[in-house]
Structures are given as structure tokens and as C-alpha cells.
Amino acid sequence: NMKYHLIIGFGKWSKKIISFLQKKKLFSKIYIKTRHYYFELDSKKKIHNKEFDRIQKKIDSIHICTPVKSHYFYIKKFSKIKRIIVEKPFLTNLSQLKKIENIYSSKTLLLVNYTYLFSPIFNNLTREIYKKTNDKIIINFSKKNNFYKKKYDSINDWLDHPLSIILYLFKNFSEFKIIKKEFVKKKDFYEKVIINYLYDNLIVQIKINTSTINTKNIIVINNSKKKVYDFNSNSIFLKKKKIFKSNKSSFENLYFVLKNNKKISFQNFNFHKKIIAEKNKIIRKIKK
């Protein structure tokens, strides 16, 4: 039962998804929308908008990989399609979310790709988190920045990841404290932010850093024992020894959900709403 799939956007992330889908052969046809035209994967022929209207009737699912400012437009435009993946950040504000919520039927599967919640090592982490003896959890997102031209852009783009992880694990946000904020303007902006949340006796710390090496991990510190959940390698380390590795990627889990029309706990408007609200609160505080 192979269907037609449309990918909107043709940037770096979109190309990663395309190469995954090419290997997996999940769809009989994949179309891609660039800024000015559409094309069918494996064919260089441009398809113009008018022409695509005919094909659009056959599209079963779409994946929106454009910058966040155009998400609202595309989610509205393709609201008839029953299965939709949107990259994070989902939307820019709560009023957009309200409008989307009003036009979407409950029959539509609308997935926001909080990548790390789809990671194959994430289940192991959820079990670990609820141990009462943990002292600290550090969520690290750092990557050498090469394209954030405006101040706060990287924070805006990245906060959804740690926030979705915290909301999923703890069901709500406690009060946050901004421990550090640094902004350095070189050719682009280099930004460093450290934010602490407190849950009972547990400190949950977000570290976002766009000037150092590429690290995406969660460190759980329990009586000075360190467990590292490394998203880059899909591996778990205890005292630097690898204790688990998955060969799956988060794309596999994401597309499994799409294909099987599965309902998941963190895919609802309430979850997305809390993330947008919390993120806007943090950014307001950072700008002060």
C-alpha cells in the first residue's frame, strides 16, 4: 500500500530525510517542493504549481521542512491531507496554534518532529529519570553555528528540543532560572545559554551553545555516577563505557508512527501549546 509523499523545503535537514526515505522505499513516489517549483524525486523535471494541483489530489502525506515562519501557511494550505509531519518549532505563537487547532479535524495525524523524543535511546532514558536518587540532569545542545544571522535566532530554533524533553519527562514546567547568557557577534551570532529547572531535589539544566563542538546529549548524574545518552551516536555510556547502541534512527520511529497512524502521548495541541508558551517566556526573560 505505497503512497505519494510530499516534502516541502529542500535544505540540509530535508536532504537528510530524503536520503533516509530513498533507502527505506516507504513510498511509491516522493515529490519535493523547493522555493519556486516542485519535482519528483529521481527526476530533474520541474513541475510548476498549476501542474502540481493535479498531482496534489494523490498526495497522502507531507513533511514540512521549511523555516518556522512559513509553517502556518503550509499547514493551512495542506489541511486536507490526513497525515502531516512538521519540523519543530511548530508555530511561532499561540494565536497561530489556536487557528490551526480550529481547522484541523481529529482524524488528521499531525506530528511535530521533536526529534529526540523519537530517538531509539529515549525509552531507556525515561526509565532512568524516575529514579529518586538522581542529583542532576544536563541537556546539552551545542553545535558550531554557521547560519544564525540574527540575535536569539539559534535559541529560538533550538529551545524546542530540551523543552519537549523536559515536558515529556516531568509533565509540566517548574520555575526556571537563567544562569548564564552570552551573545557574541562575529560574522554570525554565537550564543550561550544555561537554564535551570528545579523538580523537588533534582536540577534539570539546559545548556545551549552555538560556539563549541557538536554535542547533543543528556547526562544523568546519580551519586556522582554519570550516564550519558548520546543522540549523535544513538548510544548510552556509563563511566565512558558504551552500554547500549541502537542502529535505528529517530526518522525510523517518526515514519513508523506516520505509516501506522499511531496516536502518541506527546502529539497533541496541549503539549505544543505548553512548549510555545514556555519558550516565549524564556526568550522574553533572556532579552531583558
PDB file of C-alpha atoms in Angstrom:
ATOM      1  CA  ASN A   1       0.000   0.000   0.000  1.00  0.00           C
ATOM      2  CA  MET A   2       2.581   2.517  -1.134  1.00  0.00           C
ATOM      3  CA  LYS A   3       1.509   6.116  -1.281  1.00  0.00           C
ATOM      4  CA  TYR A   4       2.575   9.513  -2.576  1.00  0.00           C
ATOM      5  CA  HIS A   5       4.540  11.677  -0.163  1.00  0.00           C
ATOM      6  CA  LEU A   6       5.455  15.361  -0.432  1.00  0.00           C
ATOM      7  CA  ILE A   7       8.415  17.051   1.240  1.00  0.00           C
ATOM      8  CA  ILE A   8       8.232  20.819   1.490  1.00  0.00           C
ATOM      9  CA  GLY A   9      11.605  22.519   1.641  1.00  0.00           C
ATOM     10  CA  PHE A  10      14.938  21.441   0.228  1.00  0.00           C
ATOM     11  CA  GLY A  11      17.523  22.473   2.820  1.00  0.00           C
ATOM     12  CA  LYS A  12      20.099  20.477   4.758  1.00  0.00           C
ATOM     13  CA  TRP A  13      17.605  18.748   7.066  1.00  0.00           C
ATOM     14  CA  SER A  14      15.202  17.960   4.250  1.00  0.00           C
ATOM     15  CA  LYS A  15      18.044  16.294   2.321  1.00  0.00           C
ATOM     16  CA  LYS A  16      18.787  14.055   5.322  1.00  0.00           C
ATOM     17  CA  ILE A  17      15.170  12.938   5.372  1.00  0.00           C
ATOM     18  CA  ILE A  18      15.152  12.359   1.623  1.00  0.00           C
ATOM     19  CA  SER A  19      18.231  10.147   1.779  1.00  0.00           C
ATOM     20  CA  PHE A  20      16.644   8.139   4.614  1.00  0.00           C
ATOM     21  CA  LEU A  21      13.413   7.715   2.605  1.00  0.00           C
ATOM     22  CA  GLN A  22      15.309   6.681  -0.523  1.00  0.00           C
ATOM     23  CA  LYS A  23      16.957   3.838   1.372  1.00  0.00           C
ATOM     24  CA  LYS A  24      13.747   2.709   3.042  1.00  0.00           C
ATOM     25  CA  LYS A  25      11.473   2.803  -0.020  1.00  0.00           C
ATOM     26  CA  LEU A  26       8.399   3.648   2.058  1.00  0.00           C
ATOM     27  CA  PHE A  27       6.522   5.480  -0.702  1.00  0.00           C
ATOM     28  CA  SER A  28       5.848   4.779  -4.344  1.00  0.00           C
ATOM     29  CA  LYS A  29       6.503   8.411  -5.237  1.00  0.00           C
ATOM     30  CA  ILE A  30       8.131  11.269  -3.399  1.00  0.00           C
ATOM     31  CA  TYR A  31       7.679  14.858  -4.526  1.00  0.00           C
ATOM     32  CA  ILE A  32       9.735  17.787  -3.297  1.00  0.00           C
ATOM     33  CA  LYS A  33       8.728  21.431  -3.191  1.00  0.00           C
ATOM     34  CA  THR A  34      11.568  23.918  -3.492  1.00  0.00           C
ATOM     35  CA  ARG A  35      11.036  27.649  -3.208  1.00  0.00           C
ATOM     36  CA  HIS A  36       9.900  28.040  -6.820  1.00  0.00           C
ATOM     37  CA  TYR A  37       8.707  24.687  -8.142  1.00  0.00           C
ATOM     38  CA  TYR A  38       8.079  21.013  -7.407  1.00  0.00           C
ATOM     39  CA  PHE A  39       9.923  17.982  -8.709  1.00  0.00           C
ATOM     40  CA  GLU A  40       9.602  14.243  -8.401  1.00  0.00           C
ATOM     41  CA  LEU A  41      12.491  12.552  -6.629  1.00  0.00           C
ATOM     42  CA  ASP A  42      14.840  10.839  -9.122  1.00  0.00           C
ATOM     43  CA  SER A  43      13.605  13.070 -11.919  1.00  0.00           C
ATOM     44  CA  LYS A  44      15.043  16.502 -12.604  1.00  0.00           C
ATOM     45  CA  LYS A  45      11.934  17.721 -14.422  1.00  0.00           C
ATOM     46  CA  LYS A  46      10.401  20.815 -12.858  1.00  0.00           C
ATOM     47  CA  ILE A  47       6.684  20.677 -12.112  1.00  0.00           C
ATOM     48  CA  HIS A  48       5.042  24.074 -11.865  1.00  0.00           C
ATOM     49  CA  ASN A  49       2.364  24.984  -9.345  1.00  0.00           C
ATOM     50  CA  LYS A  50      -0.580  24.744 -11.757  1.00  0.00           C
ATOM     51  CA  GLU A  51       0.527  21.324 -12.893  1.00  0.00           C
ATOM     52  CA  PHE A  52       1.051  20.172  -9.337  1.00  0.00           C
ATOM     53  CA  ASP A  53      -2.562  20.898  -8.384  1.00  0.00           C
ATOM     54  CA  ARG A  54      -3.493  17.786 -10.335  1.00  0.00           C
ATOM     55  CA  ILE A  55      -0.922  15.620  -8.550  1.00  0.00           C
ATOM     56  CA  GLN A  56      -1.811  17.093  -5.170  1.00  0.00           C
ATOM     57  CA  LYS A  57      -5.053  15.113  -5.078  1.00  0.00           C
ATOM     58  CA  LYS A  58      -2.974  11.939  -4.896  1.00  0.00           C
ATOM     59  CA  ILE A  59      -0.694  13.050  -2.069  1.00  0.00           C
ATOM     60  CA  ASP A  60      -1.322  11.068   1.126  1.00  0.00           C
ATOM     61  CA  SER A  61       1.231  12.555   3.471  1.00  0.00           C
ATOM     62  CA  ILE A  62       3.530  15.552   3.720  1.00  0.00           C
ATOM     63  CA  HIS A  63       6.596  16.570   5.707  1.00  0.00           C
ATOM     64  CA  ILE A  64       7.110  20.319   6.207  1.00  0.00           C
ATOM     65  CA  CYS A  65      10.828  21.148   6.493  1.00  0.00           C
ATOM     66  CA  THR A  66      10.796  24.893   5.858  1.00  0.00           C
ATOM     67  CA  PRO A  67      11.766  27.630   8.350  1.00  0.00           C
ATOM     68  CA  VAL A  68       9.169  28.160  11.081  1.00  0.00           C
ATOM     69  CA  LYS A  69       7.826  31.402   9.643  1.00  0.00           C
ATOM     70  CA  SER A  70       6.197  29.537   6.755  1.00  0.00           C
ATOM     71  CA  HIS A  71       4.821  26.594   8.784  1.00  0.00           C
ATOM     72  CA  TYR A  72       1.467  28.242   9.445  1.00  0.00           C
ATOM     73  CA  PHE A  73       0.986  28.911   5.731  1.00  0.00           C
ATOM     74  CA  TYR A  74       1.734  25.315   4.675  1.00  0.00           C
ATOM     75  CA  ILE A  75      -0.191  23.638   7.482  1.00  0.00           C
ATOM     76  CA  LYS A  76      -3.233  25.662   6.417  1.00  0.00           C
ATOM     77  CA  LYS A  77      -2.669  25.130   2.709  1.00  0.00           C
ATOM     78  CA  PHE A  78      -2.462  21.341   3.084  1.00  0.00           C
ATOM     79  CA  SER A  79      -5.043  20.928   5.822  1.00  0.00           C
ATOM     80  CA  LYS A  80      -6.996  18.437   3.667  1.00  0.00           C
ATOM     81  CA  ILE A  81      -4.126  15.946   3.834  1.00  0.00           C
ATOM     82  CA  LYS A  82      -4.627  13.367   6.548  1.00  0.00           C
ATOM     83  CA  ARG A  83      -1.020  12.787   7.641  1.00  0.00           C
ATOM     84  CA  ILE A  84       1.368  15.626   8.247  1.00  0.00           C
ATOM     85  CA  ILE A  85       4.797  15.922   9.827  1.00  0.00           C
ATOM     86  CA  VAL A  86       6.004  19.413  10.742  1.00  0.00           C
ATOM     87  CA  GLU A  87       9.542  20.084  11.857  1.00  0.00           C
ATOM     88  CA  LYS A  88       9.974  21.939  15.128  1.00  0.00           C
ATOM     89  CA  PRO A  89       9.497  24.789  16.055  1.00  0.00           C
ATOM     90  CA  PHE A  90       5.852  24.012  15.261  1.00  0.00           C
ATOM     91  CA  LEU A  91       4.464  27.571  15.001  1.00  0.00           C
ATOM     92  CA  THR A  92       5.622  30.998  16.083  1.00  0.00           C
ATOM     93  CA  ASN A  93       2.879  31.891  18.562  1.00  0.00           C
ATOM     94  CA  LEU A  94      -0.247  30.750  20.362  1.00  0.00           C
ATOM     95  CA  SER A  95      -2.707  32.582  18.148  1.00  0.00           C
ATOM     96  CA  GLN A  96      -1.433  30.662  15.107  1.00  0.00           C
ATOM     97  CA  LEU A  97      -1.778  27.465  17.109  1.00  0.00           C
ATOM     98  CA  LYS A  98      -5.366  28.316  18.066  1.00  0.00           C
ATOM     99  CA  LYS A  99      -6.289  28.864  14.403  1.00  0.00           C
ATOM    100  CA  ILE A 100      -4.670  25.610  13.298  1.00  0.00           C
ATOM    101  CA  GLU A 101      -6.389  23.760  16.112  1.00  0.00           C
ATOM    102  CA  ASN A 102      -9.724  25.091  14.868  1.00  0.00           C
ATOM    103  CA  ILE A 103      -9.317  23.992  11.256  1.00  0.00           C
ATOM    104  CA  TYR A 104      -7.833  20.563  11.955  1.00  0.00           C
ATOM    105  CA  SER A 105     -10.052  17.569  12.333  1.00  0.00           C
ATOM    106  CA  SER A 106      -9.282  14.950  14.931  1.00  0.00           C
ATOM    107  CA  LYS A 107      -8.962  12.487  12.045  1.00  0.00           C
ATOM    108  CA  THR A 108      -5.768  14.149  10.898  1.00  0.00           C
ATOM    109  CA  LEU A 109      -2.480  12.805  12.154  1.00  0.00           C
ATOM    110  CA  LEU A 110      -0.450  15.952  12.761  1.00  0.00           C
ATOM    111  CA  LEU A 111       3.041  15.154  14.056  1.00  0.00           C
ATOM    112  CA  VAL A 112       5.548  17.711  15.277  1.00  0.00           C
ATOM    113  CA  ASN A 113       9.020  16.254  14.920  1.00  0.00           C
ATOM    114  CA  TYR A 114      10.592  16.733  18.341  1.00  0.00           C
ATOM    115  CA  THR A 115      13.438  14.582  17.032  1.00  0.00           C
ATOM    116  CA  TYR A 116      14.828  13.437  20.351  1.00  0.00           C
ATOM    117  CA  LEU A 117      11.509  12.134  21.629  1.00  0.00           C
ATOM    118  CA  PHE A 118      11.576   9.791  18.632  1.00  0.00           C
ATOM    119  CA  SER A 119      15.139   8.712  19.362  1.00  0.00           C
ATOM    120  CA  PRO A 120      15.644   4.969  19.924  1.00  0.00           C
ATOM    121  CA  ILE A 121      17.539   5.612  23.170  1.00  0.00           C
ATOM    122  CA  PHE A 122      14.823   7.789  24.648  1.00  0.00           C
ATOM    123  CA  ASN A 123      12.824   4.950  26.214  1.00  0.00           C
ATOM    124  CA  ASN A 124      15.828   3.906  28.255  1.00  0.00           C
ATOM    125  CA  LEU A 125      16.131   7.456  29.476  1.00  0.00           C
ATOM    126  CA  THR A 126      12.539   7.670  30.705  1.00  0.00           C
ATOM    127  CA  ARG A 127      13.106   4.673  32.958  1.00  0.00           C
ATOM    128  CA  GLU A 128      16.293   6.210  34.332  1.00  0.00           C
ATOM    129  CA  ILE A 129      14.778   9.602  35.071  1.00  0.00           C
ATOM    130  CA  TYR A 130      12.270   8.433  37.615  1.00  0.00           C
ATOM    131  CA  LYS A 131      14.915   7.107  39.995  1.00  0.00           C
ATOM    132  CA  LYS A 132      14.622   9.117  43.149  1.00  0.00           C
ATOM    133  CA  THR A 133      18.363   9.280  43.673  1.00  0.00           C
ATOM    134  CA  ASN A 134      19.314  11.417  40.670  1.00  0.00           C
ATOM    135  CA  ASP A 135      21.036  14.674  41.526  1.00  0.00           C
ATOM    136  CA  LYS A 136      21.206  16.415  38.199  1.00  0.00           C
ATOM    137  CA  ILE A 137      20.215  16.055  34.569  1.00  0.00           C
ATOM    138  CA  ILE A 138      22.044  18.112  31.956  1.00  0.00           C
ATOM    139  CA  ILE A 139      20.575  18.516  28.490  1.00  0.00           C
ATOM    140  CA  ASN A 140      23.356  19.602  26.146  1.00  0.00           C
ATOM    141  CA  PHE A 141      22.771  21.077  22.726  1.00  0.00           C
ATOM    142  CA  SER A 142      25.823  22.546  21.150  1.00  0.00           C
ATOM    143  CA  LYS A 143      26.872  22.919  17.601  1.00  0.00           C
ATOM    144  CA  LYS A 144      29.210  25.206  15.736  1.00  0.00           C
ATOM    145  CA  ASN A 145      26.966  27.940  14.479  1.00  0.00           C
ATOM    146  CA  ASN A 146      27.248  28.970  10.887  1.00  0.00           C
ATOM    147  CA  PHE A 147      23.924  30.403   9.878  1.00  0.00           C
ATOM    148  CA  TYR A 148      22.228  32.369  12.623  1.00  0.00           C
ATOM    149  CA  LYS A 149      22.346  35.919  11.362  1.00  0.00           C
ATOM    150  CA  LYS A 150      20.080  37.449  13.994  1.00  0.00           C
ATOM    151  CA  LYS A 151      20.438  37.584  17.734  1.00  0.00           C
ATOM    152  CA  TYR A 152      18.326  34.987  19.606  1.00  0.00           C
ATOM    153  CA  ASP A 153      17.680  33.017  16.402  1.00  0.00           C
ATOM    154  CA  SER A 154      19.597  29.954  17.490  1.00  0.00           C
ATOM    155  CA  ILE A 155      17.942  29.951  20.924  1.00  0.00           C
ATOM    156  CA  ASN A 156      14.579  30.280  19.224  1.00  0.00           C
ATOM    157  CA  ASP A 157      15.350  27.416  16.915  1.00  0.00           C
ATOM    158  CA  TRP A 158      16.803  25.052  19.494  1.00  0.00           C
ATOM    159  CA  LEU A 159      14.816  25.546  22.687  1.00  0.00           C
ATOM    160  CA  ASP A 160      12.043  23.228  21.488  1.00  0.00           C
ATOM    161  CA  HIS A 161      14.345  20.224  21.848  1.00  0.00           C
ATOM    162  CA  PRO A 162      15.201  20.497  25.543  1.00  0.00           C
ATOM    163  CA  LEU A 163      11.742  21.850  26.382  1.00  0.00           C
ATOM    164  CA  SER A 164       9.997  18.937  24.699  1.00  0.00           C
ATOM    165  CA  ILE A 165      12.261  16.536  26.614  1.00  0.00           C
ATOM    166  CA  ILE A 166      11.526  18.218  29.954  1.00  0.00           C
ATOM    167  CA  LEU A 167       7.790  18.449  29.334  1.00  0.00           C
ATOM    168  CA  TYR A 168       7.635  14.820  28.296  1.00  0.00           C
ATOM    169  CA  LEU A 169       9.588  13.593  31.308  1.00  0.00           C
ATOM    170  CA  PHE A 170       8.070  15.797  34.008  1.00  0.00           C
ATOM    171  CA  LYS A 171       4.596  16.537  32.574  1.00  0.00           C
ATOM    172  CA  ASN A 172       4.904  20.247  33.327  1.00  0.00           C
ATOM    173  CA  PHE A 173       7.421  23.053  33.689  1.00  0.00           C
ATOM    174  CA  SER A 174       8.620  24.174  37.087  1.00  0.00           C
ATOM    175  CA  GLU A 175      10.049  27.667  37.575  1.00  0.00           C
ATOM    176  CA  PHE A 176      13.191  28.304  35.541  1.00  0.00           C
ATOM    177  CA  LYS A 177      16.264  30.376  36.321  1.00  0.00           C
ATOM    178  CA  ILE A 178      18.588  31.747  33.686  1.00  0.00           C
ATOM    179  CA  ILE A 179      22.083  31.017  34.966  1.00  0.00           C
ATOM    180  CA  LYS A 180      24.060  32.354  32.037  1.00  0.00           C
ATOM    181  CA  LYS A 181      23.515  34.204  28.780  1.00  0.00           C
ATOM    182  CA  GLU A 182      26.249  35.277  26.398  1.00  0.00           C
ATOM    183  CA  PHE A 183      25.924  36.711  22.925  1.00  0.00           C
ATOM    184  CA  VAL A 184      28.956  37.354  20.784  1.00  0.00           C
ATOM    185  CA  LYS A 185      28.632  38.918  17.361  1.00  0.00           C
ATOM    186  CA  LYS A 186      31.306  37.795  14.920  1.00  0.00           C
ATOM    187  CA  LYS A 187      30.209  37.139  11.374  1.00  0.00           C
ATOM    188  CA  ASP A 188      27.174  35.421  12.857  1.00  0.00           C
ATOM    189  CA  PHE A 189      25.856  35.247  16.403  1.00  0.00           C
ATOM    190  CA  TYR A 190      27.460  32.912  18.916  1.00  0.00           C
ATOM    191  CA  GLU A 191      25.090  32.295  21.750  1.00  0.00           C
ATOM    192  CA  LYS A 192      25.390  30.517  25.082  1.00  0.00           C
ATOM    193  CA  VAL A 193      22.510  29.993  27.439  1.00  0.00           C
ATOM    194  CA  ILE A 194      22.237  27.933  30.629  1.00  0.00           C
ATOM    195  CA  ILE A 195      18.808  27.488  32.210  1.00  0.00           C
ATOM    196  CA  ASN A 196      17.967  25.583  35.386  1.00  0.00           C
ATOM    197  CA  TYR A 197      14.674  23.943  36.310  1.00  0.00           C
ATOM    198  CA  LEU A 198      14.144  22.547  39.781  1.00  0.00           C
ATOM    199  CA  TYR A 199      11.999  19.467  40.413  1.00  0.00           C
ATOM    200  CA  ASP A 200      11.993  18.537  44.122  1.00  0.00           C
ATOM    201  CA  ASN A 201      15.701  17.977  44.749  1.00  0.00           C
ATOM    202  CA  LEU A 202      16.605  17.454  41.149  1.00  0.00           C
ATOM    203  CA  ILE A 203      18.237  20.112  38.977  1.00  0.00           C
ATOM    204  CA  VAL A 204      17.433  19.845  35.291  1.00  0.00           C
ATOM    205  CA  GLN A 205      19.788  22.011  33.310  1.00  0.00           C
ATOM    206  CA  ILE A 206      19.546  23.124  29.693  1.00  0.00           C
ATOM    207  CA  LYS A 207      22.789  24.136  28.029  1.00  0.00           C
ATOM    208  CA  ILE A 208      22.622  25.636  24.557  1.00  0.00           C
ATOM    209  CA  ASN A 209      25.863  26.669  22.987  1.00  0.00           C
ATOM    210  CA  THR A 210      26.484  27.621  19.388  1.00  0.00           C
ATOM    211  CA  SER A 211      30.208  28.139  19.505  1.00  0.00           C
ATOM    212  CA  THR A 212      31.684  24.799  20.504  1.00  0.00           C
ATOM    213  CA  ILE A 213      31.796  21.279  19.204  1.00  0.00           C
ATOM    214  CA  ASN A 214      28.785  19.338  18.109  1.00  0.00           C
ATOM    215  CA  THR A 215      27.232  17.720  21.198  1.00  0.00           C
ATOM    216  CA  LYS A 216      23.686  16.516  21.625  1.00  0.00           C
ATOM    217  CA  ASN A 217      23.317  14.503  24.757  1.00  0.00           C
ATOM    218  CA  ILE A 218      21.656  14.126  28.114  1.00  0.00           C
ATOM    219  CA  ILE A 219      23.810  13.465  31.161  1.00  0.00           C
ATOM    220  CA  VAL A 220      22.166  11.901  34.194  1.00  0.00           C
ATOM    221  CA  ILE A 221      24.218  12.283  37.365  1.00  0.00           C
ATOM    222  CA  ASN A 222      23.320   9.891  40.147  1.00  0.00           C
ATOM    223  CA  ASN A 223      25.548   9.812  43.269  1.00  0.00           C
ATOM    224  CA  SER A 224      28.443  11.046  41.115  1.00  0.00           C
ATOM    225  CA  LYS A 225      27.858   8.225  38.599  1.00  0.00           C
ATOM    226  CA  LYS A 226      27.418   9.645  35.123  1.00  0.00           C
ATOM    227  CA  LYS A 227      25.229   8.123  32.463  1.00  0.00           C
ATOM    228  CA  VAL A 228      25.414   9.772  29.045  1.00  0.00           C
ATOM    229  CA  TYR A 229      22.639   9.424  26.474  1.00  0.00           C
ATOM    230  CA  ASP A 230      24.342  10.427  23.267  1.00  0.00           C
ATOM    231  CA  PHE A 231      21.922  11.336  20.476  1.00  0.00           C
ATOM    232  CA  ASN A 232      24.628  11.745  17.845  1.00  0.00           C
ATOM    233  CA  SER A 233      25.633   8.092  18.077  1.00  0.00           C
ATOM    234  CA  ASN A 234      22.348   6.655  19.444  1.00  0.00           C
ATOM    235  CA  SER A 235      24.383   5.195  22.293  1.00  0.00           C
ATOM    236  CA  ILE A 236      24.336   5.138  26.065  1.00  0.00           C
ATOM    237  CA  PHE A 237      27.558   5.351  28.070  1.00  0.00           C
ATOM    238  CA  LEU A 238      28.177   4.601  31.725  1.00  0.00           C
ATOM    239  CA  LYS A 239      31.520   5.897  33.018  1.00  0.00           C
ATOM    240  CA  LYS A 240      32.633   6.293  29.374  1.00  0.00           C
ATOM    241  CA  LYS A 241      31.868   2.641  28.623  1.00  0.00           C
ATOM    242  CA  LYS A 242      29.283   2.053  25.911  1.00  0.00           C
ATOM    243  CA  ILE A 243      26.444   0.000  27.382  1.00  0.00           C
ATOM    244  CA  PHE A 244      23.865   0.300  24.628  1.00  0.00           C
ATOM    245  CA  LYS A 245      23.685   1.222  20.963  1.00  0.00           C
ATOM    246  CA  SER A 246      20.732   1.305  18.597  1.00  0.00           C
ATOM    247  CA  ASN A 247      21.069   1.006  14.836  1.00  0.00           C
ATOM    248  CA  LYS A 248      17.745   2.687  14.310  1.00  0.00           C
ATOM    249  CA  SER A 249      17.409   6.406  13.748  1.00  0.00           C
ATOM    250  CA  SER A 250      14.720   8.737  15.017  1.00  0.00           C
ATOM    251  CA  PHE A 251      13.479   9.005  11.397  1.00  0.00           C
ATOM    252  CA  GLU A 252      12.521   5.333  11.523  1.00  0.00           C
ATOM    253  CA  ASN A 253      10.386   5.821  14.606  1.00  0.00           C
ATOM    254  CA  LEU A 254       8.855   9.005  13.214  1.00  0.00           C
ATOM    255  CA  TYR A 255       7.893   7.417   9.896  1.00  0.00           C
ATOM    256  CA  PHE A 256       6.684   4.278  11.639  1.00  0.00           C
ATOM    257  CA  VAL A 257       4.197   6.457  13.510  1.00  0.00           C
ATOM    258  CA  LEU A 258       3.195   8.211  10.292  1.00  0.00           C
ATOM    259  CA  LYS A 259       2.681   4.994   8.319  1.00  0.00           C
ATOM    260  CA  ASN A 260       0.770   3.249  11.103  1.00  0.00           C
ATOM    261  CA  ASN A 261      -1.293   6.256  12.059  1.00  0.00           C
ATOM    262  CA  LYS A 262      -0.351   5.846  15.702  1.00  0.00           C
ATOM    263  CA  LYS A 263      -1.538   8.092  18.489  1.00  0.00           C
ATOM    264  CA  ILE A 264       1.297   9.187  20.791  1.00  0.00           C
ATOM    265  CA  SER A 265       1.082  10.940  24.112  1.00  0.00           C
ATOM    266  CA  PHE A 266       3.171  13.986  23.222  1.00  0.00           C
ATOM    267  CA  GLN A 267       1.415  14.718  19.939  1.00  0.00           C
ATOM    268  CA  ASN A 268      -1.443  16.967  20.900  1.00  0.00           C
ATOM    269  CA  PHE A 269      -2.180  20.676  20.823  1.00  0.00           C
ATOM    270  CA  ASN A 270      -1.889  20.971  24.561  1.00  0.00           C
ATOM    271  CA  PHE A 271       1.696  19.702  24.518  1.00  0.00           C
ATOM    272  CA  HIS A 272       2.653  22.049  21.650  1.00  0.00           C
ATOM    273  CA  LYS A 273       0.885  24.933  23.394  1.00  0.00           C
ATOM    274  CA  LYS A 274       2.907  24.489  26.586  1.00  0.00           C
ATOM    275  CA  ILE A 275       6.161  24.471  24.628  1.00  0.00           C
ATOM    276  CA  ILE A 276       5.376  27.634  22.669  1.00  0.00           C
ATOM    277  CA  ALA A 277       4.273  29.443  25.832  1.00  0.00           C
ATOM    278  CA  GLU A 278       7.317  28.348  27.844  1.00  0.00           C
ATOM    279  CA  LYS A 279       9.716  29.196  25.044  1.00  0.00           C
ATOM    280  CA  ASN A 280       8.270  32.684  24.646  1.00  0.00           C
ATOM    281  CA  LYS A 281       8.553  33.192  28.409  1.00  0.00           C
ATOM    282  CA  ILE A 282      12.239  32.192  28.356  1.00  0.00           C
ATOM    283  CA  ILE A 283      13.060  34.374  25.366  1.00  0.00           C
ATOM    284  CA  ARG A 284      11.350  37.392  26.958  1.00  0.00           C
ATOM    285  CA  LYS A 285      13.446  36.854  30.063  1.00  0.00           C
ATOM    286  CA  ILE A 286      16.666  36.400  28.083  1.00  0.00           C
ATOM    287  CA  LYS A 287      16.036  39.676  26.224  1.00  0.00           C
ATOM    288  CA  LYS A 288      15.653  41.626  29.455  1.00  0.00           C
TER     289      LYS A 288
END
